Coordinates of C-alpha atoms (C1' of nucleotides) in Angstrom, one line a residue:
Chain A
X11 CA 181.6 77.6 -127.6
X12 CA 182.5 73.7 -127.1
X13 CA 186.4 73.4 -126.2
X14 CA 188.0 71.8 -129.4
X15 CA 186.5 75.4 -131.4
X16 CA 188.6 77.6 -129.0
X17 CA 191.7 79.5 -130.5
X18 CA 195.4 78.6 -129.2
X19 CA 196.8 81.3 -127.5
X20 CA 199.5 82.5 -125.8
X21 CA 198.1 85.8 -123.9
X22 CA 197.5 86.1 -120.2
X23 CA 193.9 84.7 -119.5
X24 CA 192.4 87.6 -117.3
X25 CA 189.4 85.7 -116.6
X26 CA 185.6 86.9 -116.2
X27 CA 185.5 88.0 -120.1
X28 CA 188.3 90.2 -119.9
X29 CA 190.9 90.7 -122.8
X30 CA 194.5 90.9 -122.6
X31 CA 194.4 94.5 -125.0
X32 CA 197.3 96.3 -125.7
X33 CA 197.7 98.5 -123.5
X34 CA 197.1 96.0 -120.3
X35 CA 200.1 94.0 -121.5
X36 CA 202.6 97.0 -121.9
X37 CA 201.0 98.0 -118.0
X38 CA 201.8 94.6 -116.8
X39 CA 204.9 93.8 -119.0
X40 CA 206.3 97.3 -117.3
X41 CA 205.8 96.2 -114.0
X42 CA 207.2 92.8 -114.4
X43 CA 210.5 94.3 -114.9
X44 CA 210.2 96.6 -112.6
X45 CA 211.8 95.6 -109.0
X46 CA 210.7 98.2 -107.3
X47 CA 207.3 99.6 -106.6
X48 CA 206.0 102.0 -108.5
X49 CA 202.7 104.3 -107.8
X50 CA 199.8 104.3 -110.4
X51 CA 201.7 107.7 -111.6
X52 CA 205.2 106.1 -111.8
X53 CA 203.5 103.5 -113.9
X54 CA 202.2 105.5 -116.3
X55 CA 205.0 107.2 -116.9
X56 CA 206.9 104.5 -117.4
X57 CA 204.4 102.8 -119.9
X58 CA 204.6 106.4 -121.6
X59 CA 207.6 105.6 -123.4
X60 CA 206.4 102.7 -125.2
X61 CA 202.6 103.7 -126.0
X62 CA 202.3 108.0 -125.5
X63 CA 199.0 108.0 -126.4
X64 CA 198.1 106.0 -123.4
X65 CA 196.0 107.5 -120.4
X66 CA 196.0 108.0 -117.0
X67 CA 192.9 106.4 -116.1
X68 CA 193.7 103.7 -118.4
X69 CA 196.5 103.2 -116.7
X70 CA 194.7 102.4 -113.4
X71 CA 192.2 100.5 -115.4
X72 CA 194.6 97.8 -116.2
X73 CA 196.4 97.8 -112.4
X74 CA 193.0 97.8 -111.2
X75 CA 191.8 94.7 -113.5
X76 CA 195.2 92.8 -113.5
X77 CA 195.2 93.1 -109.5
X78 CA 191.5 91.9 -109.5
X79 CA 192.8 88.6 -111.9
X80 CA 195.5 88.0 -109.7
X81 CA 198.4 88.8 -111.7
X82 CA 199.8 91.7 -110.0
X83 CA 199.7 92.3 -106.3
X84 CA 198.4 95.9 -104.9
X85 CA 200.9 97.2 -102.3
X86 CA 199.2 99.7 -99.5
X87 CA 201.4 101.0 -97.0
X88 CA 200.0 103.4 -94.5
X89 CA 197.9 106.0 -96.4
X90 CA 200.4 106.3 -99.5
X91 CA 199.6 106.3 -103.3
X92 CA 198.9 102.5 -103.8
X93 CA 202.4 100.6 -105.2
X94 CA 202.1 97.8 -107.3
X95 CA 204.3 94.5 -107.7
X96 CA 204.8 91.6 -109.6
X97 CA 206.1 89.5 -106.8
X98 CA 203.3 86.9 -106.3
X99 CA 205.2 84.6 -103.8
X100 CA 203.4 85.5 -100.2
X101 CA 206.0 88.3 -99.4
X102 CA 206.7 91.3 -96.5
X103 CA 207.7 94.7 -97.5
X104 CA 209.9 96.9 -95.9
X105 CA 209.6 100.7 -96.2
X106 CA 212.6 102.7 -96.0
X107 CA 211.4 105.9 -94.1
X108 CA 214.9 107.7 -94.7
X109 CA 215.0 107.1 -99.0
X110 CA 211.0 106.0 -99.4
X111 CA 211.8 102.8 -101.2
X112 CA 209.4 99.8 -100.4
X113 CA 212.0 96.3 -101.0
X114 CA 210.4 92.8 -100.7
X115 CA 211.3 90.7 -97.1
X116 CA 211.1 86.8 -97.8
X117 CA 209.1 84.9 -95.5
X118 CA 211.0 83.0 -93.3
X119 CA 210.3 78.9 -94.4
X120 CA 207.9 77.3 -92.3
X121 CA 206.8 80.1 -90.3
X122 CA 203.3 81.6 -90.8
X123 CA 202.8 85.2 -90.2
X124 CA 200.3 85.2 -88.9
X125 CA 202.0 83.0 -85.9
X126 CA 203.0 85.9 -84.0
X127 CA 199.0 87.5 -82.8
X128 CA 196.5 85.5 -81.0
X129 CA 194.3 85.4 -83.6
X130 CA 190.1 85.6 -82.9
X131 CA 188.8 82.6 -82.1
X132 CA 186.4 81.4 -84.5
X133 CA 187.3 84.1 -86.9
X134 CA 188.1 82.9 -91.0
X135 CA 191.8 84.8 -92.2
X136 CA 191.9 85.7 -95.5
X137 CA 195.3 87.6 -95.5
X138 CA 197.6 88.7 -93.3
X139 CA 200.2 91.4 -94.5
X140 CA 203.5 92.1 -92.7
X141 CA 204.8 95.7 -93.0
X142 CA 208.1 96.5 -91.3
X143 CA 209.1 100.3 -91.7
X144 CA 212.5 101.6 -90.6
X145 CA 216.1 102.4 -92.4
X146 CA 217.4 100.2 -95.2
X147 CA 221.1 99.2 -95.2
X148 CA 222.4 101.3 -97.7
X149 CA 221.0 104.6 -95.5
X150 CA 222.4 103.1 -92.0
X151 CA 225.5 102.8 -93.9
X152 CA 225.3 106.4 -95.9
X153 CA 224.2 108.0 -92.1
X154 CA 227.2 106.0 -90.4
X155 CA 229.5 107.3 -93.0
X156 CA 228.9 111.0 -92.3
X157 CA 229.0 110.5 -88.7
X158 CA 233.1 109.5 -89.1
X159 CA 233.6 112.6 -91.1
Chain B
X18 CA 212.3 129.0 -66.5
X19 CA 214.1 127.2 -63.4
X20 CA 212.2 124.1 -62.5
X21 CA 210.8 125.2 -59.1
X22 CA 208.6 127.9 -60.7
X23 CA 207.0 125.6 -62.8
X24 CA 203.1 125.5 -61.8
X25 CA 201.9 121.9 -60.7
X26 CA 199.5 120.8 -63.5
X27 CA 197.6 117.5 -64.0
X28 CA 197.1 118.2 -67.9
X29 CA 198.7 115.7 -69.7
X30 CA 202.4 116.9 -71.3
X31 CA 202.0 116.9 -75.2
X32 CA 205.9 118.1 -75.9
X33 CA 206.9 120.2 -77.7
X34 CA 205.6 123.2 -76.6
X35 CA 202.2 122.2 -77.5
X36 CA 199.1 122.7 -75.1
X37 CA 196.4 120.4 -73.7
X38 CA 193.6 122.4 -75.1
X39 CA 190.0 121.9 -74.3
X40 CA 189.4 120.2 -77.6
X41 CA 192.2 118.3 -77.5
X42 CA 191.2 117.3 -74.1
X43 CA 187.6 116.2 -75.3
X44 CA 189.1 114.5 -78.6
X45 CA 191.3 112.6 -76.6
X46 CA 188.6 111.8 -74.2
X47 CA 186.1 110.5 -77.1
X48 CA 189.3 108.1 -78.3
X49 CA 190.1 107.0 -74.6
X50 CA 186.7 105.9 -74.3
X51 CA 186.2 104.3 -77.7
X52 CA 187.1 100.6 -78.2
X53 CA 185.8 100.5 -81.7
X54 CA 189.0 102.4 -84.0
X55 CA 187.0 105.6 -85.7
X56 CA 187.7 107.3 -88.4
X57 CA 188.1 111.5 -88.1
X58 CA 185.1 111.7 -89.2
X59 CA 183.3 109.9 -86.8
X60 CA 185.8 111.3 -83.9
X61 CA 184.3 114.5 -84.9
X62 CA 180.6 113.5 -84.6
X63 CA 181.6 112.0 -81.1
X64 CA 183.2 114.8 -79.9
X65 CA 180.5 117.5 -81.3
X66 CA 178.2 115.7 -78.6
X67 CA 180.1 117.6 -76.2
X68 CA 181.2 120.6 -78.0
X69 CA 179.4 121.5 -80.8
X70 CA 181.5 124.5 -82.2
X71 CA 184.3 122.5 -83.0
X72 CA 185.5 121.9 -86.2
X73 CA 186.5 118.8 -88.5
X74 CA 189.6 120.7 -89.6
X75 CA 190.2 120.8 -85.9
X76 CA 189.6 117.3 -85.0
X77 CA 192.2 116.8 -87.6
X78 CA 194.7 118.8 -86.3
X79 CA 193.8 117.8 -82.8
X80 CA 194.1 113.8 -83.7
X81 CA 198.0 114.3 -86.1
X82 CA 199.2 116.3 -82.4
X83 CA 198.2 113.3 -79.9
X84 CA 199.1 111.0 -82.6
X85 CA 203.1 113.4 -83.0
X86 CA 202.9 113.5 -79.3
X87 CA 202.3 110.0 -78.9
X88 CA 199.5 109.5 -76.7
X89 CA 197.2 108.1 -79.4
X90 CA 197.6 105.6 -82.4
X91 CA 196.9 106.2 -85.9
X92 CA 196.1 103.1 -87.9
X93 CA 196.1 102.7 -91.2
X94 CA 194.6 99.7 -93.0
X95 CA 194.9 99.7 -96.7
X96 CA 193.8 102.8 -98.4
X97 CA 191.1 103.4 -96.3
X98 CA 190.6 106.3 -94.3
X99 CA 192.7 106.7 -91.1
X100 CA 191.6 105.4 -87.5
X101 CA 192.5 105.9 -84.1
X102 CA 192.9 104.1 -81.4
X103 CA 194.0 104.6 -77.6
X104 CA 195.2 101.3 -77.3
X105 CA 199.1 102.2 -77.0
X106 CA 200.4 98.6 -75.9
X107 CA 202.1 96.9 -79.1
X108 CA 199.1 94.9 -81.2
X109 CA 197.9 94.3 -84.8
X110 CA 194.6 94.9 -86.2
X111 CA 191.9 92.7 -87.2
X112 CA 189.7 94.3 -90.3
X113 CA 186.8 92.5 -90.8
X114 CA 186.0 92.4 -94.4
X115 CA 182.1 91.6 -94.1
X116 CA 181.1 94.1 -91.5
X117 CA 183.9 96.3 -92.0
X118 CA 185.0 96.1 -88.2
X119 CA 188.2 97.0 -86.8
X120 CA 189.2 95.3 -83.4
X121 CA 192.9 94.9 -81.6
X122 CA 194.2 91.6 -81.4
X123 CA 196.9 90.7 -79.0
X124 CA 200.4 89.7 -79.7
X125 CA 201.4 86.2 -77.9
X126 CA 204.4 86.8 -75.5
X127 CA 207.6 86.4 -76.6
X128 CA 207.1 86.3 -80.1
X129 CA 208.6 89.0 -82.1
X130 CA 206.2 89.9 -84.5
X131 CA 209.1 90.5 -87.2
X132 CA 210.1 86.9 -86.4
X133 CA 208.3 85.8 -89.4
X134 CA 210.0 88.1 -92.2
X135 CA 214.1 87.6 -92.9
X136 CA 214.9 90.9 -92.2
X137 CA 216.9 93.0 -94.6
X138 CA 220.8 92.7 -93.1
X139 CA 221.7 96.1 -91.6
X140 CA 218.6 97.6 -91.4
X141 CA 217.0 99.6 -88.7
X142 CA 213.9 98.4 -87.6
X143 CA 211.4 101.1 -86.6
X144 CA 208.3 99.4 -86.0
X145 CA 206.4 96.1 -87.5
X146 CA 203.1 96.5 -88.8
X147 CA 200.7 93.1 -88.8
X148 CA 197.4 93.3 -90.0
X149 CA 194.8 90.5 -90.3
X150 CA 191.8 90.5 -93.1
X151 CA 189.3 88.2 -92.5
X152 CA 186.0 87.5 -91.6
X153 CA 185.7 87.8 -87.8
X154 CA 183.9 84.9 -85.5
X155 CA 180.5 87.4 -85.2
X156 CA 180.4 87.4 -89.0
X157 CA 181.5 83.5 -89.8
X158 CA 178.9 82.2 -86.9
X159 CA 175.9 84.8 -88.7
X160 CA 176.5 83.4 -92.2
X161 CA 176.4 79.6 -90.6
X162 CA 173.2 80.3 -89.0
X163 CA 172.1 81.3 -93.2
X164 CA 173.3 78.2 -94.7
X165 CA 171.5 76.1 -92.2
X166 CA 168.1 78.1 -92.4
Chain C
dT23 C1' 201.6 145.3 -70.5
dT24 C1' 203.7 143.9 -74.5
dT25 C1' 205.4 140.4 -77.3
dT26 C1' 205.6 135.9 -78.8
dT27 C1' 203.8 131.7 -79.8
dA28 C1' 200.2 128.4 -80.3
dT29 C1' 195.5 127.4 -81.5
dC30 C1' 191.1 127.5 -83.8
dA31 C1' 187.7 127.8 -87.5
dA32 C1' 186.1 128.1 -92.1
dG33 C1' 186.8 127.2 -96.3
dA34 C1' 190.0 126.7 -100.2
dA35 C1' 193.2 123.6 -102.1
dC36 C1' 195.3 119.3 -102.9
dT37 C1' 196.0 114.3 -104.2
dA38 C1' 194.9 109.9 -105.2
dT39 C1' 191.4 107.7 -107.1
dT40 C1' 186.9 106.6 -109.2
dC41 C1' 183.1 107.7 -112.1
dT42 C1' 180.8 109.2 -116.5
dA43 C1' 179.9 109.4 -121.1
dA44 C1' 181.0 109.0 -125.6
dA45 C1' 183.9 106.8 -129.0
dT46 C1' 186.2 102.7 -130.4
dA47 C1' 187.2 98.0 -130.8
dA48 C1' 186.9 93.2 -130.2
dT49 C1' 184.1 89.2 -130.0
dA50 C1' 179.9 86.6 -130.6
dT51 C1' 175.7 85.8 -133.2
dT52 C1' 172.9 85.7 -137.1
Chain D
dA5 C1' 180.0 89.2 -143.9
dA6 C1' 176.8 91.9 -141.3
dT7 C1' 174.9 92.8 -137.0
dA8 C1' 174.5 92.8 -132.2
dT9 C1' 176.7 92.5 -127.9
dT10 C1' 180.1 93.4 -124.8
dA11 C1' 184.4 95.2 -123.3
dT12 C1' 187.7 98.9 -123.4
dT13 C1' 189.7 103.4 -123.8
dT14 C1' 189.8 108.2 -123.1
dA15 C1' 189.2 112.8 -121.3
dG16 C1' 187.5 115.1 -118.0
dA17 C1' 184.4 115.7 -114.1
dA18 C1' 183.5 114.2 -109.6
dT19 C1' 184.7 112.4 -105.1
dA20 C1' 186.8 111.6 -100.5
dG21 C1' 190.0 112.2 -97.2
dT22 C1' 193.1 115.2 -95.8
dT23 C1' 196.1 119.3 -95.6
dC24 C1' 196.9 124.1 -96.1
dT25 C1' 195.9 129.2 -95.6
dT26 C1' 194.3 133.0 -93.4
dG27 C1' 192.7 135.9 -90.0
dA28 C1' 191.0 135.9 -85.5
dT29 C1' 191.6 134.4 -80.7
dA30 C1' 193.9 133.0 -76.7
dA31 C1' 197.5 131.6 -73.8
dA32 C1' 202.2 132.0 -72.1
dA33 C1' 206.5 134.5 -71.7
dA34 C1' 209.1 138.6 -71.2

DNA sequence: TTTTTATCAAGAACTATTCTAAATAATATT
DNA sequence: AATATTATTTAGAATAGTTCTTGATAAAAA
């Protein structure tokens, strides 16, 4: 179809043929205002309340094909339900062992992540993904509260 | 028991009240001797070389009490299936996304491998996870070797 | 010896996820 | 517009990795 035929508009272009339907844009509208990081199931309850009729699978369906466009990043940490996140700056992710929440960590400017292995020699990097796990602030604080009781 | 009636043993202590069994000794043996990072599975084919009534179930529960007791690492890279790895100095993990490999790559001295991240303010830091994907040197110099054919 | 506790094995159960197949819908082609 | 093509949705079945259950066995403690 030559350029000046196409049709204006505003959706998301998934690329590789694929349509911005329905039920992909309440997925992807839930997780961009979602600041935390919901599972596949978390997800589809959420999207729920606006479409009920909508389905499980569908529901990783869209994760699965919004993640593969790019628009949405797929969180894995250790062998937990996959999480997924709307942050696409290059991010860090801190899990809270004590409360389970998973919070974005900024990178710190000018320092590459990967800066801290001795990477192969020779070898091409395609990502490298930062995981620290410990306590969050609010349960060191919650912990040192009931100690002073 | 008073300490001088303990018996003299050279088993290694796995805490807890938990015994060095004879397949935990061989599981432990197959991981000490492995410098690739298998998965259960292929623990358990390893290990029925040498004892061929075991039992996957038990490889499993052999691998969680080394990996509780701390002798042995589990590693988990994405959703994949868990490997283990005897290597217990601090390192990350280069997964090789073209021939699937898993090797250990060094940290460089003196860098902190959480320097990179701006930690949350308060938190407790357990441990810091860095994982490379990539294509390692073997893989990058084989598909050269193509492109020049 | 008796009691307690830990372990093993086989298979069932579980969970997260992917696959299958049929129905539906959107887009492209005629 | 009508038809053909391709993409999508859905429900449920299937899968893979792992954990759980149970009864039998074995080691350690009393």
């Amino acid at each position: 179809m030559p350029a000046h035929k196409k049709k204006l508009s505003e959706k998301i272009d998934l690329g590789g043929g694929h349509r911005m339907t329905p039920q992909r844009q309440v997925v992807y509208d839930v997780l961009m205002s979602s600041r935390d990081h919901p599972t596949a199931t978390e997800v589809f309850i959420r999207v729920q309340e606006k479409m009920s009729s909508i389905s499980l699978a569908t529901v990783y369906n869209c994760l699965d094909t919004l993640a593969v466009a790019g628009i949405v990043k797929q969180v894995n940490l250790d062998r937990e339900p996959s999480r997924y996140c709307g942050n696409l700056a290059p991010h860090a992710h801190f899990h809270c062992e004590t409360c389970a929440t998973v919070m974005d960590i900024d990178l710190k400017d000018g320092v590459e992540p990967s800066s801290s292995v001795k990477l192969p020699r020779g070898a091409k990097i395609q990502k490298v993904e930062v995981e620290v796990r410990g306590k969050c602030p609010e349960c060191v604080r919650t912990e040192k509260k009931k100690d002073t009781l």
